[in-house]
Coordinates of C-alpha atoms in Angstrom, one line a residue:
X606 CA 74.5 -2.5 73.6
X607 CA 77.4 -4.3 71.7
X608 CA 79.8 -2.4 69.9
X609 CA 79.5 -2.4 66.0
X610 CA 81.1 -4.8 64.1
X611 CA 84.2 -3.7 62.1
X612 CA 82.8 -3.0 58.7
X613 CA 84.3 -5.8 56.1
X614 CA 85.5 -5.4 53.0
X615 CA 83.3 -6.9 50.4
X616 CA 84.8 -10.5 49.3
X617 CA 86.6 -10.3 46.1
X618 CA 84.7 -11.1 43.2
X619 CA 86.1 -15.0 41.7
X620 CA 88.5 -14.3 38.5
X621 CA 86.2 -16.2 35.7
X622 CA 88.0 -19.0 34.1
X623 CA 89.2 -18.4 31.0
X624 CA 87.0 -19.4 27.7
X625 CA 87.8 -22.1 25.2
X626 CA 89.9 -21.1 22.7
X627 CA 87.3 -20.2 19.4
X628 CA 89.3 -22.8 17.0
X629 CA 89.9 -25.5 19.7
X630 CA 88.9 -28.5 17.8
X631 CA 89.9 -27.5 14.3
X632 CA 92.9 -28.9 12.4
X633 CA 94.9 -27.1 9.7
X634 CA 97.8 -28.8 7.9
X635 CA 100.0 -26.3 5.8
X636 CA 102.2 -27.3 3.2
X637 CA 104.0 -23.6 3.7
X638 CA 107.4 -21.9 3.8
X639 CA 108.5 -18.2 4.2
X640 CA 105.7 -15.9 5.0
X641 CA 102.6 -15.4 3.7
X642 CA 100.8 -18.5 4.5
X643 CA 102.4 -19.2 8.2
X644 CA 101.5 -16.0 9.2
X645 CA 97.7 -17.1 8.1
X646 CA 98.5 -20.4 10.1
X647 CA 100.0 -18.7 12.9
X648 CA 97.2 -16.3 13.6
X649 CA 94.8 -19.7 13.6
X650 CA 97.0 -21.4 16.2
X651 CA 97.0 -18.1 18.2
X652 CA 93.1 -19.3 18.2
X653 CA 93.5 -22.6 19.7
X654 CA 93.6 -24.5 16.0
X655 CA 95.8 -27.3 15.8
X656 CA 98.3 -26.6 13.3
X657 CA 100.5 -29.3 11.3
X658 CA 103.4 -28.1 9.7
X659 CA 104.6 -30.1 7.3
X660 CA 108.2 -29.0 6.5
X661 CA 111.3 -30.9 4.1
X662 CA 113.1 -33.4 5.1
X663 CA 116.9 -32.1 5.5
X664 CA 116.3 -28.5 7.0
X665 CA 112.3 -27.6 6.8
X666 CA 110.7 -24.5 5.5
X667 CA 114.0 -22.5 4.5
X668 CA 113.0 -19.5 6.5
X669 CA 114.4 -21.0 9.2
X670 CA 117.6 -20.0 7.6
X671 CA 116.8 -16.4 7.1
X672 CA 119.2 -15.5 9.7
X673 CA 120.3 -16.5 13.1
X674 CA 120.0 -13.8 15.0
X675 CA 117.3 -14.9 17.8
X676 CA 119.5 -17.9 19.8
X677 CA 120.3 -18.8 16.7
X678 CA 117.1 -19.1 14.9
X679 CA 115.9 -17.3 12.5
X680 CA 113.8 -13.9 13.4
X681 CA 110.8 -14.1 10.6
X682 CA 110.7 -18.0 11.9
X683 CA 110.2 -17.4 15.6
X684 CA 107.5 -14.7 14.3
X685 CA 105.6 -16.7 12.2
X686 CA 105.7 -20.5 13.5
X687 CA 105.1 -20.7 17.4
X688 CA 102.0 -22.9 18.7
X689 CA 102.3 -25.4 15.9
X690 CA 104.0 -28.4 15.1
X691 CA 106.5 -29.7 13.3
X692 CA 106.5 -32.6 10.6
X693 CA 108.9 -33.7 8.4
X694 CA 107.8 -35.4 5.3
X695 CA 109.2 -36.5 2.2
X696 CA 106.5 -35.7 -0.3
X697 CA 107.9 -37.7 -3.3
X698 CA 107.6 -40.9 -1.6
X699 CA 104.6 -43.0 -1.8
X700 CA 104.6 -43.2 2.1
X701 CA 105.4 -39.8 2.6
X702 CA 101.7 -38.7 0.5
X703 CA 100.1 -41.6 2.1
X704 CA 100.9 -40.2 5.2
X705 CA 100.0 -36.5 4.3
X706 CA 96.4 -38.7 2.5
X707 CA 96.1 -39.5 5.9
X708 CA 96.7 -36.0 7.9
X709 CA 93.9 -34.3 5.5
X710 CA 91.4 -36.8 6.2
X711 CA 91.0 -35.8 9.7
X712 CA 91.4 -31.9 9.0
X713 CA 89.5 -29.4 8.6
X714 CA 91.8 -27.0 7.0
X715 CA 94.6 -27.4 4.3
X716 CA 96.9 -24.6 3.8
X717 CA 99.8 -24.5 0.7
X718 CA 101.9 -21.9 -0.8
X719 CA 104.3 -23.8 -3.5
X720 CA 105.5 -22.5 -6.1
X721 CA 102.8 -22.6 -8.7
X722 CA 101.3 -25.7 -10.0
X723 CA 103.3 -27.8 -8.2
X724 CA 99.9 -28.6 -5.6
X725 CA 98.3 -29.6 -8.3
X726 CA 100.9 -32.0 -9.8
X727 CA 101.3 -33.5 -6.3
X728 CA 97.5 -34.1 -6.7
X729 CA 96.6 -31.6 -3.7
X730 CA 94.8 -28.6 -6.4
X731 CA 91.4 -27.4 -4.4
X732 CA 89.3 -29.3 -6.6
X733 CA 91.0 -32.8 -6.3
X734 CA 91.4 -32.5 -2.5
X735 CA 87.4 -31.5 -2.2
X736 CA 86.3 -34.6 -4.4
X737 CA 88.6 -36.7 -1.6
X738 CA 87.4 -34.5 1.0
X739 CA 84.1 -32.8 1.1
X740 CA 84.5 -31.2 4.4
X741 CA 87.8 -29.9 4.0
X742 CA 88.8 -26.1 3.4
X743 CA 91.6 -25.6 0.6
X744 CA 93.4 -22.7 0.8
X745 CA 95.6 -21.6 -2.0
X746 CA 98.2 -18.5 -1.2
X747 CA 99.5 -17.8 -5.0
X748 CA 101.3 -15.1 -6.5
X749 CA 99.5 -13.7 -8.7
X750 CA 96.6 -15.9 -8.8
X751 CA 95.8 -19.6 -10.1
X752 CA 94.3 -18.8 -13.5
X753 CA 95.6 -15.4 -15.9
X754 CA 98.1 -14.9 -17.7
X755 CA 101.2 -14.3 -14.8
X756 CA 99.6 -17.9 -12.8
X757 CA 103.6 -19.6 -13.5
X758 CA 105.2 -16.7 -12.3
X759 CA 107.1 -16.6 -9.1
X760 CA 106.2 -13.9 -6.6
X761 CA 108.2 -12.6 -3.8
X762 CA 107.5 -9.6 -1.8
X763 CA 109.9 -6.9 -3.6
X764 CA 108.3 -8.4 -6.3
X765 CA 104.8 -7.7 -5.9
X766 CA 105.7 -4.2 -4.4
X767 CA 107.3 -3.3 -7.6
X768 CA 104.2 -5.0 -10.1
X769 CA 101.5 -2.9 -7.8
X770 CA 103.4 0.3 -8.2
X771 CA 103.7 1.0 -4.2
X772 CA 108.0 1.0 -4.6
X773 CA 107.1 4.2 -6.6
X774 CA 105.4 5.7 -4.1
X775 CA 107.7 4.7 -1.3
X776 CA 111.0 6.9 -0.9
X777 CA 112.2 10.5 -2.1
X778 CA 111.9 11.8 -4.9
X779 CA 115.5 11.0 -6.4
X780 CA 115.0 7.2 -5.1
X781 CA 112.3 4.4 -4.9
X782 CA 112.8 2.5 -2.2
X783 CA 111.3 -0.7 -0.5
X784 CA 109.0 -0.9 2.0
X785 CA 110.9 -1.7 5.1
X786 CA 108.4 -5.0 6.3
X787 CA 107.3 -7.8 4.2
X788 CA 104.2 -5.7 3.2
X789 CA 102.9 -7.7 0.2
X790 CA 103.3 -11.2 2.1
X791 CA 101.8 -9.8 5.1
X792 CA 98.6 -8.4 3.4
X793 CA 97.8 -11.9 1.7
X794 CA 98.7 -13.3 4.9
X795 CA 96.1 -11.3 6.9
X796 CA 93.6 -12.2 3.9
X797 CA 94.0 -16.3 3.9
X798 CA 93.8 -16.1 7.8
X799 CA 90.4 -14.1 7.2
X800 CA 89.1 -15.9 4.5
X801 CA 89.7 -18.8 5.9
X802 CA 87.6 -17.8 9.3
X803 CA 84.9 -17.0 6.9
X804 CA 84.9 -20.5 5.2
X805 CA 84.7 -22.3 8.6
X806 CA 82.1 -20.0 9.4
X807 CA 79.9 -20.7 6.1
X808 CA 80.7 -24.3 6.7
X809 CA 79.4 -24.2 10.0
X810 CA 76.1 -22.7 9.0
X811 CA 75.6 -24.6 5.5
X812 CA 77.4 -27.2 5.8
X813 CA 79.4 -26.5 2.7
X814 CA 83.0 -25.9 3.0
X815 CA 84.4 -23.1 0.0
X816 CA 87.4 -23.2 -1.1
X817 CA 90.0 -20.1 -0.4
X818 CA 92.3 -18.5 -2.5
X819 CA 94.5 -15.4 -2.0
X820 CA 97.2 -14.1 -4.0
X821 CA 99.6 -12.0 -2.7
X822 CA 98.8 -9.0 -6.0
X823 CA 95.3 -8.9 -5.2
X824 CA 96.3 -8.4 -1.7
X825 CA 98.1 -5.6 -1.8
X826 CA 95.7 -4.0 -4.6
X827 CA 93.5 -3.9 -2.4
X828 CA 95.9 -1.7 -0.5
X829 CA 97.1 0.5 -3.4
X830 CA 93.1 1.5 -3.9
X831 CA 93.6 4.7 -2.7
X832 CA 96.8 5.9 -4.8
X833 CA 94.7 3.6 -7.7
X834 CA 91.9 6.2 -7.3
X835 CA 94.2 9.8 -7.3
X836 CA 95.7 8.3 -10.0
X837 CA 93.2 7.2 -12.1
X838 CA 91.1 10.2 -11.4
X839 CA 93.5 12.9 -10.7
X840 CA 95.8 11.9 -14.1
X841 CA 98.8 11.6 -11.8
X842 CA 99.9 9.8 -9.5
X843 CA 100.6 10.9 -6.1
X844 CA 104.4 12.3 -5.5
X845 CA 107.4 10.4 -3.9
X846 CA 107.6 12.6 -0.4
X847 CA 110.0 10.6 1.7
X848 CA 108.6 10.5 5.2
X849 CA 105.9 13.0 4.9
X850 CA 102.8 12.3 3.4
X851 CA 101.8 12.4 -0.3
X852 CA 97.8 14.3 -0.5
X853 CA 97.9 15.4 3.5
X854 CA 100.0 18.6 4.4
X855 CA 101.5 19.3 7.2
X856 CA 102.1 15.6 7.7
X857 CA 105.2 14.5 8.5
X858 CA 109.1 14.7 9.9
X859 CA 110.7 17.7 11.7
X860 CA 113.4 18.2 13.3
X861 CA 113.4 20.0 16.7
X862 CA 116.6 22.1 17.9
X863 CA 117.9 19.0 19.8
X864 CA 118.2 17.1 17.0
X865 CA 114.8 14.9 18.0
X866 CA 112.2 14.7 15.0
X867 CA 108.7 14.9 15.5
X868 CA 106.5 13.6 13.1
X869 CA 103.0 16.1 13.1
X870 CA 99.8 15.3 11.5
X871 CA 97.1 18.3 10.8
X872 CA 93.8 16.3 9.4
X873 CA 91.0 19.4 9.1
X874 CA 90.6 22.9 9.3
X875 CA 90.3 23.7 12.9
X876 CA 93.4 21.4 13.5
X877 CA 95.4 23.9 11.1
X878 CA 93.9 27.0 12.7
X879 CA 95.4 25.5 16.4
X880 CA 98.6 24.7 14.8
X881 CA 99.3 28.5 13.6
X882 CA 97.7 30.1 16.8
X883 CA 99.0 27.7 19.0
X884 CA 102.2 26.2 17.7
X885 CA 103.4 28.2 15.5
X886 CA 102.0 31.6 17.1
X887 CA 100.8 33.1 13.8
X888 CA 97.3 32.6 13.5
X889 CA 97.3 35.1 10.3
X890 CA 98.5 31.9 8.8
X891 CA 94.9 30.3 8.9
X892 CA 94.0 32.2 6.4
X893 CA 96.5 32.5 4.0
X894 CA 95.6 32.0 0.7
X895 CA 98.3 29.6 -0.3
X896 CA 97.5 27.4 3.1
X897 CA 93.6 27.8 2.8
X898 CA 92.8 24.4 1.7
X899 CA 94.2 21.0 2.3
X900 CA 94.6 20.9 -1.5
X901 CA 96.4 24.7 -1.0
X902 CA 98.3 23.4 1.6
X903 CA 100.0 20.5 -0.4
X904 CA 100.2 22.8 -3.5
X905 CA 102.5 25.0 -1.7
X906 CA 103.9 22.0 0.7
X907 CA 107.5 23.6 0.9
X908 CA 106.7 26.9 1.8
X909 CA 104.9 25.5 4.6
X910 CA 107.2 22.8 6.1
X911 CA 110.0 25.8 5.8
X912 CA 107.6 27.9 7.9
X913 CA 107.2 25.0 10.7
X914 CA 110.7 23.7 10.5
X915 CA 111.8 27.4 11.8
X916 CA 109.5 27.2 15.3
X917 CA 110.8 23.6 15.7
X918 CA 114.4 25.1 15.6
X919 CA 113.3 26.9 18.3
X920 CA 112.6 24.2 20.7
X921 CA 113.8 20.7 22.0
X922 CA 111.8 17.8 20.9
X923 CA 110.1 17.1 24.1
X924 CA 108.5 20.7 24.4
X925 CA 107.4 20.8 20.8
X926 CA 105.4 17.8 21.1
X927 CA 104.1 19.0 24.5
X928 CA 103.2 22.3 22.8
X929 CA 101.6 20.1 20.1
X930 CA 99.8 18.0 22.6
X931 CA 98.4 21.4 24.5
X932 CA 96.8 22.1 20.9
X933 CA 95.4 18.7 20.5
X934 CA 97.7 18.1 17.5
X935 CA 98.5 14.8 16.9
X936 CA 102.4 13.9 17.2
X937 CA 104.8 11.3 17.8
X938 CA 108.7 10.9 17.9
X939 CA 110.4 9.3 14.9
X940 CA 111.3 5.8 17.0
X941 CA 114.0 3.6 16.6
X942 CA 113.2 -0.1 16.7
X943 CA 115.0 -0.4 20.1
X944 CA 112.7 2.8 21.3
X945 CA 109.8 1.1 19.5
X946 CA 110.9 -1.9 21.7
X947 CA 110.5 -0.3 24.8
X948 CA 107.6 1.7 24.4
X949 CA 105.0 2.2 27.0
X950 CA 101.9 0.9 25.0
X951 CA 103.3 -2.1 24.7
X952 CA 105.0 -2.2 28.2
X953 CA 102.7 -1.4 30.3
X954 CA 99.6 -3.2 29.1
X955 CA 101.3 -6.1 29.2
X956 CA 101.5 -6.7 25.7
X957 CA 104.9 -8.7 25.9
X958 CA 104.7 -12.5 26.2
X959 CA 107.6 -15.5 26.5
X960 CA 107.2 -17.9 24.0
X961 CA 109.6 -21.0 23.6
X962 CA 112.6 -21.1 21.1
X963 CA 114.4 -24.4 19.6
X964 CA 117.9 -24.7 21.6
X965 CA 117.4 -21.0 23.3
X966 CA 118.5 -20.5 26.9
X967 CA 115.7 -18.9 27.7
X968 CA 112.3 -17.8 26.4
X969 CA 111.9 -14.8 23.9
X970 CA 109.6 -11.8 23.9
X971 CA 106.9 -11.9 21.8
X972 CA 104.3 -10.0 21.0
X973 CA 100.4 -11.0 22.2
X974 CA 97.8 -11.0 18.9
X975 CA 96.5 -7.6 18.3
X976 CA 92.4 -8.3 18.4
X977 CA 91.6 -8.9 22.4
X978 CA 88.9 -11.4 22.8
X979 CA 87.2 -10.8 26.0
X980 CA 87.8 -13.7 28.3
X981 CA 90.0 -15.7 25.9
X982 CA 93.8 -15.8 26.6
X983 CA 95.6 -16.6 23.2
X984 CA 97.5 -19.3 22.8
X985 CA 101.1 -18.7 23.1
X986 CA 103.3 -22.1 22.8
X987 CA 107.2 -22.8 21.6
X988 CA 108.2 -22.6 18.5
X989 CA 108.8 -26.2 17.0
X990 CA 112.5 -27.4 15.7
X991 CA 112.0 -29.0 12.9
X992 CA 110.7 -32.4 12.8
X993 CA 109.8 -32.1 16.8
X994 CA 106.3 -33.6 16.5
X995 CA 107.3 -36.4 13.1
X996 CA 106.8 -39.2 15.8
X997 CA 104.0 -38.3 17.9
X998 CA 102.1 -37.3 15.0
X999 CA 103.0 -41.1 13.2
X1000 CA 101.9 -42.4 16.6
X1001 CA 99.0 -41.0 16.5
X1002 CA 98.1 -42.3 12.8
X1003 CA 98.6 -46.0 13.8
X1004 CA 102.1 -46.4 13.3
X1005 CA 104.0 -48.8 15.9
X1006 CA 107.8 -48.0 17.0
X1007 CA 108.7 -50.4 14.6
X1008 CA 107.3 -48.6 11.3
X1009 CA 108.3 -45.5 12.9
X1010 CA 112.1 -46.7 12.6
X1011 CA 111.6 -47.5 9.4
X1012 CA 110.2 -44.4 7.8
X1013 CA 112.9 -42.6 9.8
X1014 CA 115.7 -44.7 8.2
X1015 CA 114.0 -44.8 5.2
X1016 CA 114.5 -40.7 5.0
X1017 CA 110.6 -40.5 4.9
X1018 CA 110.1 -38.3 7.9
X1019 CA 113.5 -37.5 8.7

């Protein structure tokens, strides 16, 4: 009889190819600058779309000049502008809005956020571009909307924190203080880059293509609802508390006998009953009166934090939070950015990608999009000098070498 055959291991299963990008086809052209709408532009690149910058003559969207600090470009620039290109177009000349005429007619998407009404003296309001352009989707990122009363007003982020009321929520009690990301520009941002995936959508399945329009105070409204509501039906509204948190208690900062803080977060009642027995190793605490309620527990906020600052001056930072962690609190350490930088999430799941930068030695680190589509690799391509793509993209309307040379001299698409 013939000796067995050594058992094989079962072939490998063949790695699928990756799926088409879900805007691979699409074309958006942004008239944009700063931050609100090329973050909405970016996040539709990151989906295969084809994005068209179209940037000034003489220096681009001036965000490039924020700072200088990545290779010498600008850090909210790299964030917000990789995967699209770059054109430079002088608006105010009759070839320059013949050209951009021509750009919209083959897109499906057209993004602006000027300073208001100056789309609509340029002849690009949502209205006059969808009488040109039936299938085309507008979409307006405003300030504080198109129509009412504040539609000429210029909005910037600090701005719009201080008119929705979240810079006096934000800080201590002796000092309002801003919010320490682009919150307000980020918010209408994240709602232009949705609405606008809803309007392809609805165009898809009726054919009809709606216009868009965010402004960056509705956005963060929407955000203030929950403050909106304790205030409106509590009579005030909720207190200044630095790092901890306004209507939750305990829910925030301590400091542990190493100097490490700990930020600690008790949502319900059995959590608060495992933080005295098992934390702070006084279960009587559970049901003290003052600390019976979440409500009691924020009503007498500084007798409790006193009482949990003293057990985290009895240990280092790394035992409280495992002593937390045995009690199924949930905790975290205060991060720096360079600790945020280097933090295992991110790290190990590979969450770190190099993307291209204008004149850098190498590539930088940058972040992959936070929603994982399964099978789909997001796009992740350099960030464009300005002006990288004028030629090219004049190529591709129809224009020879020698009107290229011209609109280049000419200052048109310098």
């Amino acid at each position: 009889m013939p000796p067995p055959l050594p058992e094989q291991p079962p072939a490998p299963l063949p790695t699928p190819d990756p799926l088409p990008l879900p805007l691979a086809g699409i074309t958006v052209v942004s008239l944009e600058q700063a931050v609100a709408a090329p973050f909405a532009t970016r996040q539709l690149a990151d989906l295969g779309a084809r994005v068209i910058k179209v940037e000034r003559p003489g220096g681009g969207d001036f965000a490039r000049r924020y700072d200088t600090t990545v290779h010498g470009q600008a850090s909210y620039f790299v964030w917000l502008n990789r995967s699209k290109e770059s054109l430079t177009l002088d608006l105010k000349s009759e070839p320059g809005r013949e050209i951009l005429e021509e750009l919209l007619a083959g897109a499906d998407v057209f993004v602006q956020n000027l300073a208001p009404g100056a789309a609509t003296r340029m002849g690009l309001g949502a209205d006059e571009l969808q009488a040109r352009h039936p299938s085309l989707i507008p979409c307006t990122v405003s300030g504080y909307g198109t129509d009412g009363p504040w539609a000429d007003r210029k909005a910037y982020d600090l701005l719009v924190q201080c008119q929705t009321g979240l810079l006096q929520l934000t800080g201590t009690p002796d000092e309002a203080v801003r919010v320490g990301i682009s919150v307000a520009d980020i918010a209408g941002g994240m709602y232009a880059y949705s609405g606008i995936l809803s309007a392809l959508f609805t165009r898809a399945t009726t054919g009809r293509a709606p216009t868009v329009e965010v402004s960056l105070f509705d956005a963060l409204a929407e955000w203030m609802s929950q403050p909106a509501y304790y205030t409106r039906y509590g009579g005030t509204q909720p207190p200044r508390v630095g790092a901890r948190h306004a209507t939750v208690a305990p829910y925030g900062p301590f400091t542990a006998a190493d100097g490490k803080d700990v930020l600690l977060s008790v949502q319900n009642e059995r959590e608060w009953a495992a933080l005295c027995t098992e934390f702070i190793g006084r279960p009587e605490l559970a049901d003290d009166p003052r600390f019976a309620t979440g409500s009691d527990r924020v009503a007498h906020r500084e007798a409790l934090d006193a009482i949990i600052s003293v057990r985290f001056l009895e240990l280092g930072g790394e035992e409280a939070m495992k002593l937390l962690d045995q009690a199924n609190i949930a905790n975290a350490g205060v991060n720096s950015v360079h600790e945020f930088l280097d933090h295992p999430v991110l790290t190990e799941r590979g969450r770190w990608q190099e993307v291209g930068v204008p004149g850098a030695p190498s590539p930088v680190q940058a972040l992959l999009p936070p929603a994982d589509l399964s099978g789909v690799a997001p796009r992740m391509d350099p960030v464009p000098a300005a002006g990288e793509h004028t030629e090219a993209i004049l190529a591709e309307l129809g224009r020879g070498p020698d009107a290229i040379a011209r609109l280049l001299a000419e200052g048109v698409c310098r």
